[in-house]
């Protein structure tokens, strides 16, 4: 296990990562109003009402609640702003803080917001596809944040990142290795836990979000590189 601390890639186009800060603020505000001070029973109701419940989205299972507060398709967006605990929130926001500013720099504010939301939606859809009858709600920004990690490893594979390995050892390592290793760990964890869809961690959502962010970014990578280096014509090799 590791946590990211800092990367070596400066901003080149935007002056300030406004959308990244806004997303973090919204997630913190939502947790403070819905998750931080409520009982477990209330938290379960909030997750079931505003999180993605595969069985309800596919109409293959009875609703968890007697009355859902919003139509189920809307939960593909709302679930990204709910978290199950402080560590869930802090870890997601830390990854977002370290890696998202450079993706916002490359995409621009509006397109970055689209990438973030799109990655979260794809993450949720893969979670639903692999367990269409599940009544376990999906909550958290992990899928959307995973999309940002996928975009980062495509655009900045040689960037150097400070991480805290095993939450104890500070080391500086290439982004390709740290994020590639992170992705392989998600695939391995999903493979081990696939027999128990109620295990509590939506590994499939992490995988889906990462692939969505990496795939879209790879498709338009040359345009993004030229956005970052319009005068030099810089195009990273590989």
PDB file of N, CA, C and O in Angstrom, residues 7 9-10 12 99 101-106 150-161 174-176 179 217 224-225 228 234 236:
ATOM      1  N   UNK A   7       4.210  15.229  -7.143  1.00  0.00           N
ATOM      2  CA  UNK A   7       4.805  14.874  -8.433  1.00  0.00           C
ATOM      3  C   UNK A   7       5.692  16.008  -8.924  1.00  0.00           C
ATOM      4  O   UNK A   7       5.716  17.087  -8.346  1.00  0.00           O
ATOM      5  N   UNK A   9       5.709  17.430 -12.050  1.00  0.00           N
ATOM      6  CA  UNK A   9       5.240  18.036 -13.287  1.00  0.00           C
ATOM      7  C   UNK A   9       4.601  19.392 -13.020  1.00  0.00           C
ATOM      8  O   UNK A   9       3.547  19.458 -12.370  1.00  0.00           O
ATOM      9  N   UNK A  10       5.187  20.497 -13.500  1.00  0.00           N
ATOM     10  CA  UNK A  10       4.609  21.822 -13.253  1.00  0.00           C
ATOM     11  C   UNK A  10       3.433  22.116 -14.185  1.00  0.00           C
ATOM     12  O   UNK A  10       3.281  21.487 -15.245  1.00  0.00           O
ATOM     13  N   UNK A  12       1.552  24.245 -16.981  1.00  0.00           N
ATOM     14  CA  UNK A  12       2.089  24.986 -18.122  1.00  0.00           C
ATOM     15  C   UNK A  12       1.058  25.864 -18.818  1.00  0.00           C
ATOM     16  O   UNK A  12       1.427  26.810 -19.509  1.00  0.00           O
ATOM     17  N   UNK A  99      -2.413  14.206  -8.661  1.00  0.00           N
ATOM     18  CA  UNK A  99      -2.351  13.914 -10.087  1.00  0.00           C
ATOM     19  C   UNK A  99      -3.287  14.738 -10.965  1.00  0.00           C
ATOM     20  O   UNK A  99      -3.043  14.874 -12.163  1.00  0.00           O
ATOM     21  N   UNK A 101      -4.125  17.997 -11.148  1.00  0.00           N
ATOM     22  CA  UNK A 101      -3.812  19.355 -11.625  1.00  0.00           C
ATOM     23  C   UNK A 101      -3.190  19.326 -13.015  1.00  0.00           C
ATOM     24  O   UNK A 101      -3.515  20.154 -13.879  1.00  0.00           O
ATOM     25  N   UNK A 102      -2.312  18.358 -13.266  1.00  0.00           N
ATOM     26  CA  UNK A 102      -1.667  18.288 -14.583  1.00  0.00           C
ATOM     27  C   UNK A 102      -2.619  17.805 -15.671  1.00  0.00           C
ATOM     28  O   UNK A 102      -2.487  18.187 -16.833  1.00  0.00           O
ATOM     29  N   UNK A 103      -3.598  16.974 -15.304  1.00  0.00           N
ATOM     30  CA  UNK A 103      -4.601  16.558 -16.280  1.00  0.00           C
ATOM     31  C   UNK A 103      -5.540  17.716 -16.583  1.00  0.00           C
ATOM     32  O   UNK A 103      -5.921  17.931 -17.750  1.00  0.00           O
ATOM     33  N   UNK A 104      -5.896  18.485 -15.588  1.00  0.00           N
ATOM     34  CA  UNK A 104      -6.688  19.691 -15.833  1.00  0.00           C
ATOM     35  C   UNK A 104      -5.914  20.679 -16.690  1.00  0.00           C
ATOM     36  O   UNK A 104      -6.478  21.365 -17.554  1.00  0.00           O
ATOM     37  N   UNK A 105      -4.604  20.758 -16.479  1.00  0.00           N
ATOM     38  CA  UNK A 105      -3.738  21.626 -17.270  1.00  0.00           C
ATOM     39  C   UNK A 105      -3.757  21.213 -18.741  1.00  0.00           C
ATOM     40  O   UNK A 105      -3.822  22.047 -19.642  1.00  0.00           O
ATOM     41  N   UNK A 106      -3.714  19.910 -18.990  1.00  0.00           N
ATOM     42  CA  UNK A 106      -3.673  19.402 -20.362  1.00  0.00           C
ATOM     43  C   UNK A 106      -5.033  19.499 -21.049  1.00  0.00           C
ATOM     44  O   UNK A 106      -5.128  19.870 -22.226  1.00  0.00           O
ATOM     45  N   UNK A 150      -5.364   7.058 -14.916  1.00  0.00           N
ATOM     46  CA  UNK A 150      -5.140   6.502 -16.249  1.00  0.00           C
ATOM     47  C   UNK A 150      -4.680   7.550 -17.235  1.00  0.00           C
ATOM     48  O   UNK A 150      -3.780   7.313 -18.051  1.00  0.00           O
ATOM     49  N   UNK A 151      -5.293   8.741 -17.175  1.00  0.00           N
ATOM     50  CA  UNK A 151      -4.888   9.831 -18.055  1.00  0.00           C
ATOM     51  C   UNK A 151      -3.458  10.264 -17.758  1.00  0.00           C
ATOM     52  O   UNK A 151      -2.670  10.549 -18.673  1.00  0.00           O
ATOM     53  N   UNK A 152      -3.105  10.291 -16.479  1.00  0.00           N
ATOM     54  CA  UNK A 152      -1.765  10.737 -16.083  1.00  0.00           C
ATOM     55  C   UNK A 152      -0.681   9.805 -16.615  1.00  0.00           C
ATOM     56  O   UNK A 152       0.350  10.259 -17.126  1.00  0.00           O
ATOM     57  N   UNK A 153      -0.919   8.497 -16.503  1.00  0.00           N
ATOM     58  CA  UNK A 153       0.117   7.566 -16.924  1.00  0.00           C
ATOM     59  C   UNK A 153       0.299   7.606 -18.444  1.00  0.00           C
ATOM     60  O   UNK A 153       1.388   7.300 -18.959  1.00  0.00           O
ATOM     61  N   UNK A 154      -0.728   8.011 -19.189  1.00  0.00           N
ATOM     62  CA  UNK A 154      -0.599   8.164 -20.637  1.00  0.00           C
ATOM     63  C   UNK A 154       0.184   9.429 -20.985  1.00  0.00           C
ATOM     64  O   UNK A 154       1.074   9.410 -21.849  1.00  0.00           O
ATOM     65  N   UNK A 155      -0.128  10.528 -20.315  1.00  0.00           N
ATOM     66  CA  UNK A 155       0.477  11.815 -20.666  1.00  0.00           C
ATOM     67  C   UNK A 155       1.850  12.027 -20.045  1.00  0.00           C
ATOM     68  O   UNK A 155       2.722  12.648 -20.652  1.00  0.00           O
ATOM     69  N   UNK A 156       2.045  11.525 -18.833  1.00  0.00           N
ATOM     70  CA  UNK A 156       3.286  11.820 -18.094  1.00  0.00           C
ATOM     71  C   UNK A 156       3.920  10.552 -17.529  1.00  0.00           C
ATOM     72  O   UNK A 156       4.176  10.457 -16.327  1.00  0.00           O
ATOM     73  N   UNK A 157       4.195   9.565 -18.361  1.00  0.00           N
ATOM     74  CA  UNK A 157       4.716   8.297 -17.829  1.00  0.00           C
ATOM     75  C   UNK A 157       6.091   8.428 -17.185  1.00  0.00           C
ATOM     76  O   UNK A 157       6.450   7.627 -16.317  1.00  0.00           O
ATOM     77  N   UNK A 158       6.874   9.445 -17.602  1.00  0.00           N
ATOM     78  CA  UNK A 158       8.224   9.605 -17.068  1.00  0.00           C
ATOM     79  C   UNK A 158       8.297  10.598 -15.915  1.00  0.00           C
ATOM     80  O   UNK A 158       9.386  10.871 -15.391  1.00  0.00           O
ATOM     81  N   UNK A 159       7.166  11.153 -15.514  1.00  0.00           N
ATOM     82  CA  UNK A 159       7.166  12.069 -14.372  1.00  0.00           C
ATOM     83  C   UNK A 159       7.626  11.326 -13.123  1.00  0.00           C
ATOM     84  O   UNK A 159       7.387  10.127 -12.968  1.00  0.00           O
ATOM     85  N   UNK A 160       8.286  12.043 -12.235  1.00  0.00           N
ATOM     86  CA  UNK A 160       8.751  11.447 -10.992  1.00  0.00           C
ATOM     87  C   UNK A 160       7.766  11.792  -9.879  1.00  0.00           C
ATOM     88  O   UNK A 160       7.316  12.927  -9.754  1.00  0.00           O
ATOM     89  N   UNK A 161       7.421  10.792  -9.093  1.00  0.00           N
ATOM     90  CA  UNK A 161       6.402  10.956  -8.057  1.00  0.00           C
ATOM     91  C   UNK A 161       6.964  10.506  -6.716  1.00  0.00           C
ATOM     92  O   UNK A 161       7.530   9.406  -6.602  1.00  0.00           O
ATOM     93  N   UNK A 174       9.101   6.606 -10.926  1.00  0.00           N
ATOM     94  CA  UNK A 174       8.451   7.038 -12.147  1.00  0.00           C
ATOM     95  C   UNK A 174       6.950   6.777 -12.122  1.00  0.00           C
ATOM     96  O   UNK A 174       6.485   5.768 -11.574  1.00  0.00           O
ATOM     97  N   UNK A 175       6.188   7.687 -12.710  1.00  0.00           N
ATOM     98  CA  UNK A 175       4.733   7.573 -12.701  1.00  0.00           C
ATOM     99  C   UNK A 175       4.269   6.283 -13.373  1.00  0.00           C
ATOM    100  O   UNK A 175       3.288   5.667 -12.938  1.00  0.00           O
ATOM    101  N   UNK A 176       4.953   5.877 -14.440  1.00  0.00           N
ATOM    102  CA  UNK A 176       4.549   4.656 -15.140  1.00  0.00           C
ATOM    103  C   UNK A 176       4.574   3.461 -14.202  1.00  0.00           C
ATOM    104  O   UNK A 176       3.662   2.620 -14.209  1.00  0.00           O
ATOM    105  N   UNK A 179       1.862   4.016 -11.062  1.00  0.00           N
ATOM    106  CA  UNK A 179       0.453   3.916 -11.465  1.00  0.00           C
ATOM    107  C   UNK A 179       0.169   2.615 -12.208  1.00  0.00           C
ATOM    108  O   UNK A 179      -0.924   2.051 -12.078  1.00  0.00           O
ATOM    109  N   UNK A 217      -7.682   9.484 -23.195  1.00  0.00           N
ATOM    110  CA  UNK A 217      -6.468  10.298 -23.264  1.00  0.00           C
ATOM    111  C   UNK A 217      -5.517   9.786 -24.329  1.00  0.00           C
ATOM    112  O   UNK A 217      -4.893  10.574 -25.053  1.00  0.00           O
ATOM    113  N   UNK A 224      -3.280  16.816 -26.873  1.00  0.00           N
ATOM    114  CA  UNK A 224      -3.019  17.265 -25.509  1.00  0.00           C
ATOM    115  C   UNK A 224      -1.558  17.648 -25.339  1.00  0.00           C
ATOM    116  O   UNK A 224      -1.236  18.635 -24.671  1.00  0.00           O
ATOM    117  N   UNK A 225      -0.637  16.867 -25.928  1.00  0.00           N
ATOM    118  CA  UNK A 225       0.782  17.218 -25.847  1.00  0.00           C
ATOM    119  C   UNK A 225       1.052  18.572 -26.506  1.00  0.00           C
ATOM    120  O   UNK A 225       1.821  19.378 -26.000  1.00  0.00           O
ATOM    121  N   UNK A 228       0.115  21.389 -24.315  1.00  0.00           N
ATOM    122  CA  UNK A 228       1.083  21.660 -23.255  1.00  0.00           C
ATOM    123  C   UNK A 228       2.353  22.311 -23.788  1.00  0.00           C
ATOM    124  O   UNK A 228       2.994  23.099 -23.096  1.00  0.00           O
ATOM    125  N   UNK A 234       6.839  19.590 -28.884  1.00  0.00           N
ATOM    126  CA  UNK A 234       7.302  18.448 -28.106  1.00  0.00           C
ATOM    127  C   UNK A 234       6.298  17.303 -28.165  1.00  0.00           C
ATOM    128  O   UNK A 234       5.113  17.475 -27.938  1.00  0.00           O
ATOM    129  N   UNK A 236       6.294  13.435 -26.555  1.00  0.00           N
ATOM    130  CA  UNK A 236       7.025  12.381 -25.848  1.00  0.00           C
ATOM    131  C   UNK A 236       7.097  11.104 -26.656  1.00  0.00           C
ATOM    132  O   UNK A 236       6.160  10.779 -27.404  1.00  0.00           O
TER     133      UNK A 236
END
